Amino acid sequence: MIVAVTGGKGGTGKSTLSANLFFYFIENYKTALIDCDVETPNLPYLTGSEDLSLAKEVFIEIPNIEEGKTYNYKNVCKEGALLKVGDKLIFIEDLCSGCKACGINSNITFRKKSIGKIYEKKFDNGYLIVGKSNLGERKTAKIVTETKKYALSKNCEINIVDTAAGTHCNVVRALINADKVLIVTEPTPFGMSDAKRIIKIVEKLNIPYKIVLNRYGISDLKVGYNFKIPYDRRIVECYCKGESFLKYNDLRGCIEEIANWIIWG
Amino acid sequence: MKIAVISGKGGVGKSSISTSLAKLFSKEFSIVALDCDVDAPNFNLMFDVKDKKLLEVIYRELYKINENCVKCGKCLDICQFDAIEDFKINPILCEGCGACELICEFNAIEPVKHESGYIYEGFIGFPLIWGELEIGESGSGKIIEHIKRHAKKYKAEIELIDGPPGVGCPLISTVKDVDLALCIVEPTKSSVNDCLRLIETLNFFDVEYLVVENKKGMNAINYPFKIFHSIPFDFDVPKLIANKILLCDSNSRVSEAIKELYEKLKEFI
């Protein structure tokens, strides 16, 4: 079972929900918690696990341009990373996405470039797997895909994928292959507008989803939802400390309801 | 002068601070506001936008396989983005690099023009230009560049930019030509960690920045960087935002702190 937690807007409580679901499931199921917010992964802080170990490095292949060498390259690079002017090749590494189009019908060869790393921590009954991009890296989609692949190789019964904020390609890559999706939103005009955008994607991908309304109670805005989590000082406190809020029975009940949908549907 | 309000982590208060700053600036300066969070443009939602106008549609190329296909499989091997499966190109995963078209010997792959985003303009007492990425699309950087191009026509004294979260492509496009970046941070480990990543990115691209602490007092934390200004934690702020009340117009104690921030920023102009 792969369940993705997403939301459109940043700061609506995606990672908080993911972490609490993880601590709930790990009591009875072998569970992987997968941080696919590869630019700014925060699940280590929300699970009190800053002692991660390096599991794998993620590479792309970029052209290996040697000075003085003649290349029969035609300007095919759509990113503007590689340009032939006269006899000279200009390569801007930052713009290269590693698509390898420049190598087709040319004598360009490739070298590996690291774009990010995958970290892990083993728990008694599961794993935290975290993808993290190298700084200044623009094209980070492959890290998302590789992080998920690595996590799924652990063969856990339940896999919780925490996506980045937004509705861009990295979010879509994190959602693909999920069996179920949880959309976390909040009763603000922002939360509602962004949730609508992410719902469109999930519907396009044809994945069953439910809406979790976080910070329930901060407004009277009419929002359709399936589950709710109240706006509560105890949650803010636990979040700050990097702890789960399962010790509070009423809050545990909120997580339990969502977990039941994940398992039983 | 171009000022961008950004944060590593989402939800720390970028838009609530930038909307208030824009309103305060507009009373004393000619300003144009830009919403470069094209994944989740929220700035316009805080205001009643008058005469929303579509300025531009942004296109990009993606590819599709036609009936000439003999299923040789070369395109499957070359695609670095796992976008081709079963001799079909998934438009959501296609990055439009064109490698598949180049490698195909049977003219079986052709480019198709595809709407990837939109740029809008509206008036909220001052002009606002914002972009919207078509859902599931890539190419936010390009949209941001177009937003900035449209904003130039106003020749405003202040261009106030509401930025995207993160440290990736859209953030880099947002900050690379600004005069000042305001990094919003909250007193949590996640936010501090993300802010450190943000600062490293800003240093990498040589961008001037100031760090503004939001929600001061929510949690005890030591910052590993200098705080330029602090805005206090108020448990009721989400309620104000939910009701579309600008923080600078509220009776909350955050209102004073934001006005102080504005006064301090004026010294940089």
XYZ file of C-alpha atoms in Angstrom:
534
model
C 0.000 0.000 0.000
C 1.342 3.384 -1.045
C -0.397 6.428 0.369
C 0.742 9.889 -0.708
C 0.194 12.961 1.466
C -0.027 16.201 -0.466
C -1.835 19.513 -0.279
C -0.999 22.175 -2.806
C -0.164 24.885 -0.303
C 2.919 24.868 1.883
C 2.527 24.725 5.642
C -0.911 23.133 5.744
C 0.337 20.194 7.787
C 1.367 17.562 5.242
C 4.511 16.488 7.058
C 2.839 16.633 10.461
C 0.133 14.259 9.242
C 2.671 11.975 7.520
C 4.806 11.719 10.663
C 1.846 10.984 12.918
C 0.489 8.363 10.514
C 3.945 6.762 10.500
C 4.095 6.518 14.292
C 0.586 5.124 14.318
C 1.195 2.444 11.668
C 4.592 1.407 12.936
C 2.892 0.030 16.062
C 1.389 -2.791 13.967
C 2.718 -2.684 10.409
C 6.091 -2.588 8.765
C 6.028 0.995 7.516
C 8.179 3.298 5.394
C 7.934 7.055 5.696
C 9.271 8.646 2.504
C 10.198 12.329 2.324
C 9.864 13.376 -1.329
C 10.040 17.110 -0.577
C 13.605 16.839 -1.804
C 14.437 20.535 -1.759
C 13.456 21.067 1.838
C 12.876 17.702 3.525
C 11.656 18.113 7.096
C 10.536 14.698 8.247
C 13.805 14.100 10.137
C 12.828 17.003 12.401
C 9.253 15.848 12.809
C 10.244 12.310 13.756
C 13.082 13.266 16.090
C 15.590 11.537 13.831
C 18.487 13.733 12.940
C 20.874 10.723 12.947
C 20.357 9.598 9.370
C 22.809 7.572 7.370
C 23.587 7.940 3.678
C 21.871 5.237 1.634
C 22.516 6.228 -1.964
C 23.629 9.059 -4.177
C 21.540 10.192 -7.161
C 23.281 10.989 -10.427
C 22.364 12.341 -13.819
C 24.573 12.120 -16.893
C 25.799 15.384 -18.353
C 27.965 16.052 -21.425
C 31.681 15.718 -20.885
C 33.031 18.628 -22.879
C 36.788 18.693 -23.383
C 38.502 21.843 -24.493
C 40.196 21.655 -27.857
C 38.163 18.664 -28.978
C 35.979 19.015 -32.074
C 32.335 18.075 -31.725
C 29.851 17.428 -34.518
C 27.017 18.659 -32.289
C 23.982 20.462 -33.736
C 22.175 22.878 -31.421
C 19.455 20.611 -30.104
C 19.540 21.530 -26.409
C 16.141 22.933 -25.402
C 17.346 24.037 -21.976
C 19.933 26.376 -23.451
C 22.641 24.499 -21.564
C 24.741 23.593 -24.589
C 25.328 25.882 -27.536
C 27.655 25.591 -30.494
C 29.015 28.920 -31.702
C 31.366 28.465 -34.639
C 33.761 25.742 -33.571
C 33.257 26.357 -29.884
C 30.889 24.593 -27.519
C 29.507 26.578 -24.624
C 28.177 24.434 -21.767
C 26.280 25.884 -18.802
C 26.131 23.016 -16.343
C 23.464 24.659 -14.154
C 20.914 24.545 -16.965
C 21.551 20.914 -17.949
C 18.745 18.520 -17.013
C 20.633 15.421 -18.119
C 18.253 14.571 -20.974
C 21.168 13.348 -23.166
C 19.584 14.741 -26.363
C 22.947 16.330 -27.239
C 24.583 12.913 -27.448
C 22.282 11.664 -30.200
C 23.968 11.732 -33.628
C 27.032 13.423 -32.134
C 30.349 12.411 -30.628
C 29.541 13.904 -27.225
C 30.243 11.556 -24.323
C 28.844 11.791 -20.814
C 29.974 11.922 -17.222
C 28.059 11.404 -13.993
C 27.004 14.350 -11.896
C 25.560 14.027 -8.399
C 22.304 15.951 -7.952
C 21.268 14.686 -4.544
C 21.389 12.021 -1.870
C 19.054 9.557 -0.235
C 19.279 9.104 3.530
C 17.666 6.569 5.813
C 17.016 5.706 9.408
C 15.930 2.309 10.597
C 13.171 2.084 13.185
C 12.141 -1.135 14.993
C 9.399 -1.750 12.492
C 10.189 0.442 9.523
C 12.235 3.121 7.871
C 12.420 6.813 7.351
C 13.751 7.459 3.831
C 14.666 11.023 2.884
C 15.597 12.459 -0.524
C 17.625 15.647 -0.496
C 18.805 17.700 -3.454
C 22.227 19.291 -3.650
C 22.142 23.059 -3.188
C 21.682 25.200 -6.280
C 20.260 22.223 -8.183
C 17.311 23.206 -10.391
C 16.239 19.887 -11.829
C 15.457 17.630 -8.919
C 12.729 15.372 -10.343
C 14.977 12.326 -10.587
C 15.712 12.472 -6.852
C 11.983 12.120 -6.170
C 11.708 9.065 -8.412
C 14.858 7.442 -7.017
C 13.889 8.103 -3.400
C 10.577 6.352 -3.923
C 12.203 3.446 -5.760
C 14.710 2.984 -2.973
C 12.036 3.094 -0.285
C 9.787 0.613 -2.086
C 12.701 -1.836 -2.322
C 12.367 -2.209 1.475
C 9.071 -4.053 0.887
C 7.142 -2.431 3.705
C 3.436 -3.137 4.111
C 2.631 0.556 4.253
C 4.496 3.316 2.433
C 3.714 6.925 3.265
C 4.950 9.391 0.634
C 5.196 13.011 1.770
C 5.237 15.361 -1.246
C 6.529 18.888 -1.665
C 4.172 21.861 -1.691
C 2.735 22.969 -5.013
C 1.373 21.277 -8.097
C 4.541 21.011 -10.174
C 6.251 18.031 -11.748
C 8.064 16.961 -8.551
C 4.735 16.695 -6.772
C 3.252 14.710 -9.651
C 6.240 12.359 -9.632
C 5.711 11.762 -5.932
C 1.997 11.045 -6.474
C 2.376 8.634 -9.388
C 1.931 4.956 -8.410
C 0.190 5.856 -5.169
C -2.810 3.683 -4.297
C -4.442 6.426 -2.273
C -3.903 10.119 -1.706
C -4.591 12.337 1.271
C -5.016 16.019 0.438
C -4.287 18.199 3.437
C -5.804 21.655 3.408
C -6.913 24.363 5.812
C -10.038 26.518 5.946
C -8.477 29.632 4.414
C -9.037 31.063 0.935
C -5.442 30.045 0.135
C -5.793 26.499 1.340
C -9.026 26.033 -0.588
C -7.684 27.482 -3.827
C -4.536 25.362 -3.687
C -6.435 22.206 -2.743
C -8.603 22.620 -5.833
C -5.499 22.618 -7.988
C -4.074 19.465 -6.442
C -7.460 17.700 -6.626
C -7.444 18.242 -10.402
C -4.112 16.453 -10.648
C -5.142 13.548 -8.455
C -8.337 13.138 -10.463
C -6.345 13.206 -13.696
C -4.097 10.488 -12.298
C -7.219 8.582 -11.320
C -6.159 7.864 -7.737
C -8.766 7.626 -4.958
C -8.358 10.500 -2.489
C -9.750 11.982 0.708
C -9.499 15.518 2.033
C -8.099 16.210 5.487
C -9.096 19.610 6.820
C -6.339 20.721 9.159
C -6.642 23.666 11.567
C -10.337 22.965 11.747
C -12.082 25.805 13.548
C -10.092 28.828 12.399
C -12.872 30.041 10.129
C -16.452 29.457 9.072
C -15.476 28.937 5.446
C -17.495 26.153 3.913
C -15.025 23.503 2.858
C -15.853 19.958 1.867
C -13.753 17.459 3.791
C -13.595 13.801 4.820
C -11.460 14.054 7.945
C -10.563 16.909 10.229
C -7.770 17.811 12.622
C -8.533 20.674 15.015
C -6.511 23.863 15.411
C -5.016 22.974 18.760
C -2.145 24.315 20.864
C -0.994 20.768 21.718
C -0.362 20.077 18.023
C 1.698 23.258 17.675
C 3.729 22.214 20.753
C 4.364 18.665 19.527
C 5.299 19.992 16.098
C 7.868 22.328 17.634
C 9.383 19.489 19.673
C 9.425 17.009 16.800
C 7.114 14.607 18.620
C 3.964 12.789 17.573
C 0.691 13.891 19.159
C -0.645 10.341 19.490
C -0.344 10.519 23.287
C -3.476 12.687 23.348
C -6.416 10.330 22.927
C -8.686 12.738 21.081
C -5.969 13.658 18.601
C -4.980 9.997 18.220
C -8.604 9.401 17.249
C -8.212 11.811 14.312
C -5.222 9.862 13.013
C -6.924 6.522 13.629
C -9.877 7.458 11.421
C -7.550 8.388 8.561
C -5.457 5.244 9.083
C -8.581 3.089 8.911
C -9.436 4.543 5.522
C -5.902 3.833 4.307
C -6.036 0.190 5.381
C -9.653 -0.720 4.904
C -10.707 1.823 2.295
C 14.106 48.398 -6.283
C 13.137 44.746 -6.355
C 12.339 43.082 -3.044
C 11.428 39.383 -2.848
C 9.707 37.788 0.133
C 10.761 34.147 0.261
C 11.148 31.184 2.597
C 12.625 27.726 2.403
C 9.634 26.116 4.031
C 6.057 26.839 2.978
C 3.446 28.141 5.390
C 5.733 30.285 7.534
C 3.994 33.517 6.561
C 5.413 34.748 3.250
C 2.126 35.818 1.722
C 0.683 37.228 4.932
C 3.770 39.422 5.311
C 4.185 40.334 1.631
C 0.547 41.376 1.190
C 0.831 43.719 4.162
C 4.177 45.124 3.029
C 2.782 45.752 -0.455
C -0.106 47.736 0.981
C 2.193 49.760 3.254
C 4.639 50.496 0.420
C 1.822 51.525 -1.907
C 0.921 54.438 0.362
C 4.306 56.100 -0.102
C 5.783 54.700 -3.302
C 4.714 53.677 -6.759
C 4.635 49.919 -6.593
C 3.846 46.824 -8.562
C 3.324 43.521 -6.799
C 4.385 40.241 -8.393
C 3.238 36.804 -7.272
C 5.917 34.387 -8.414
C 4.570 31.433 -6.437
C 3.126 30.130 -9.682
C 2.266 26.752 -8.183
C -0.025 28.279 -5.620
C -0.643 31.948 -6.374
C -2.325 33.311 -3.280
C -1.582 37.031 -3.276
C -4.645 37.891 -5.378
C -6.902 35.946 -3.033
C -6.263 38.325 -0.132
C -7.623 41.253 -2.159
C -10.664 41.932 -4.262
C -8.950 41.990 -7.621
C -10.499 44.435 -10.086
C -10.583 43.633 -13.807
C -8.574 40.429 -13.809
C -6.952 40.282 -17.229
C -5.136 37.415 -18.958
C -1.882 38.933 -20.195
C -0.245 35.931 -21.784
C -0.475 32.198 -22.274
C 2.831 30.371 -21.931
C 3.409 27.367 -24.145
C 5.912 24.599 -24.152
C 6.587 21.660 -26.387
C 5.978 18.107 -25.477
C 5.990 15.074 -27.695
C 3.677 12.369 -28.927
C 4.182 9.116 -30.798
C 2.296 8.759 -34.079
C 1.268 5.837 -36.311
C 4.734 5.548 -37.924
C 5.967 3.833 -34.762
C 7.525 0.395 -35.329
C 8.142 -0.196 -31.602
C 11.910 -0.399 -31.888
C 12.220 0.794 -28.293
C 15.005 3.334 -28.793
C 12.910 6.158 -27.363
C 12.195 4.146 -24.223
C 15.904 3.742 -23.607
C 16.864 7.353 -24.245
C 14.130 9.039 -22.161
C 15.780 10.052 -18.895
C 12.474 11.026 -17.297
C 10.607 7.684 -17.461
C 7.978 9.445 -19.563
C 7.524 6.719 -22.194
C 5.721 3.550 -21.323
C 4.067 1.126 -23.718
C 5.005 3.361 -26.661
C 2.943 6.195 -25.257
C 4.379 9.441 -23.928
C 2.908 10.495 -20.618
C 2.427 14.283 -20.993
C 2.715 14.711 -17.241
C 6.204 13.217 -17.163
C 7.453 14.552 -20.523
C 9.986 17.325 -19.970
C 9.950 18.298 -23.648
C 13.677 17.733 -24.164
C 13.143 16.195 -27.594
C 15.650 13.364 -27.178
C 13.024 10.845 -28.303
C 12.332 12.761 -31.517
C 16.044 12.939 -32.281
C 16.674 9.252 -31.770
C 13.632 8.044 -33.734
C 14.553 6.905 -37.237
C 10.963 6.552 -38.393
C 9.608 10.087 -37.895
C 7.224 8.578 -35.407
C 7.620 11.238 -32.731
C 6.402 14.781 -33.180
C 6.262 17.872 -31.001
C 2.927 19.244 -29.840
C 2.358 22.713 -28.481
C 0.970 22.644 -25.005
C -0.328 25.372 -22.658
C 1.890 25.327 -19.596
C 0.923 28.494 -17.773
C -0.871 31.802 -17.681
C -0.003 35.325 -16.649
C -2.660 37.592 -15.164
C -2.886 41.190 -14.144
C -5.282 42.927 -11.788
C -5.612 46.080 -9.697
C -5.841 46.119 -5.936
C -5.061 49.802 -5.357
C -1.788 49.035 -7.166
C -1.070 46.679 -10.048
C -0.568 43.002 -9.317
C 0.860 40.568 -11.835
C 0.733 36.893 -11.127
C 1.415 33.638 -12.875
C -0.310 30.342 -12.727
C 1.356 27.124 -13.744
C -0.985 24.723 -15.507
C -1.428 21.888 -13.045
C 1.203 19.188 -13.121
C 3.392 21.188 -15.473
C 7.051 21.988 -15.260
C 8.620 25.228 -16.375
C 7.789 27.576 -13.502
C 11.079 29.389 -14.109
C 9.963 30.504 -17.555
C 6.625 31.778 -16.236
C 8.416 33.750 -13.531
C 10.645 35.379 -16.118
C 7.569 36.436 -18.081
C 5.888 37.855 -14.957
C 8.968 39.976 -14.364
C 9.006 41.158 -17.974
C 5.379 42.301 -17.753
C 6.047 44.116 -14.474
C 8.708 46.302 -16.089
C 6.141 48.385 -17.988
C 5.082 50.074 -14.745
C 8.560 51.447 -14.062
C 7.576 51.322 -10.398
C 9.875 52.490 -7.608
C 9.237 49.221 -5.790
C 8.667 45.786 -7.263
C 7.484 43.627 -4.407
C 7.672 39.926 -5.160
C 5.882 37.182 -3.278
C 8.142 34.212 -3.878
C 7.761 30.448 -3.972
C 8.844 28.138 -1.154
C 11.816 25.833 -1.635
C 15.292 26.300 -3.039
C 14.802 24.895 -6.542
C 14.066 26.179 -10.014
C 11.270 28.710 -9.229
C 13.146 30.171 -6.259
C 16.306 30.636 -8.315
C 14.361 32.356 -11.119
C 12.657 34.595 -8.544
C 15.720 35.843 -6.712
C 18.472 35.971 -9.293
C 17.975 39.664 -10.183
C 16.431 41.094 -6.993
C 18.081 43.805 -4.900
C 16.964 42.381 -1.590
C 15.497 39.113 -0.388
C 13.506 38.897 2.833
C 13.796 35.367 4.177
C 10.902 34.517 6.459
C 11.677 31.974 9.179
C 9.705 30.601 12.113
C 11.190 29.199 15.335
C 11.030 25.522 14.404
C 13.882 23.211 13.479
C 12.343 22.526 10.057
C 12.065 26.168 9.189
C 15.562 27.034 10.466
C 17.048 24.164 8.497
C 15.207 25.250 5.345
C 16.260 28.855 5.901
C 19.900 27.754 6.114
C 19.508 26.000 2.777
C 17.879 29.120 1.405
C 20.706 31.362 2.634
C 23.309 29.052 1.078
C 21.409 29.266 -2.195
C 21.237 33.080 -1.970
C 24.968 33.220 -1.281
C 25.576 30.933 -4.241
C 23.766 33.417 -6.499
C 25.144 36.459 -4.656
C 21.800 37.890 -3.504
C 21.550 40.364 -0.591
C 19.178 39.163 2.109
C 17.686 39.885 5.515
C 16.114 37.285 7.776
C 12.744 38.113 9.309
C 11.479 35.937 12.135
C 7.764 35.256 12.122
C 5.847 33.697 15.052
C 8.455 34.747 17.621
C 7.777 32.997 20.917
C 5.980 29.983 19.461
C 8.974 27.855 20.405
C 12.373 28.357 22.041
C 15.155 28.174 19.492
C 18.609 29.614 18.812
C 19.042 30.949 15.330
C 22.323 30.266 13.575
C 21.934 33.515 11.616
C 21.218 37.156 12.366
C 17.575 38.150 12.726
C 16.792 41.536 11.204
C 13.305 41.829 12.646
C 10.805 39.738 14.593
C 7.049 39.432 14.353
C 5.400 37.882 17.431
C 3.456 34.614 17.507
C -0.259 35.130 17.802
C -2.381 31.994 17.973
C -5.220 33.884 16.261
C -3.351 34.978 13.115
C -4.619 32.023 11.016
C -8.139 33.199 11.839
C -7.378 36.685 10.467
C -5.961 35.198 7.279
C -8.912 32.860 6.902
C -11.128 35.951 6.986
C -8.941 37.818 4.484
C -7.913 40.510 6.970
C -4.496 41.965 6.126
C -2.181 41.671 9.116
C -1.249 45.378 8.904
C -4.951 46.286 9.128
C -5.678 44.057 12.103
C -5.839 44.891 15.797
C -3.405 42.094 16.492
C 0.035 42.837 17.947
C 1.535 41.494 14.738
C 0.226 44.620 13.013
C 2.644 46.929 14.863
C 5.557 44.586 14.211
C 4.872 44.557 10.491
C 4.663 48.346 10.382
C 8.013 48.510 12.195
C 9.452 46.120 9.621
C 8.204 48.402 6.877
C 9.831 51.459 8.478
C 13.134 49.587 8.805
C 12.985 48.432 5.177
C 12.488 51.978 3.954
C 16.043 52.725 5.035
C 17.291 50.320 2.361
C 15.603 52.200 -0.456
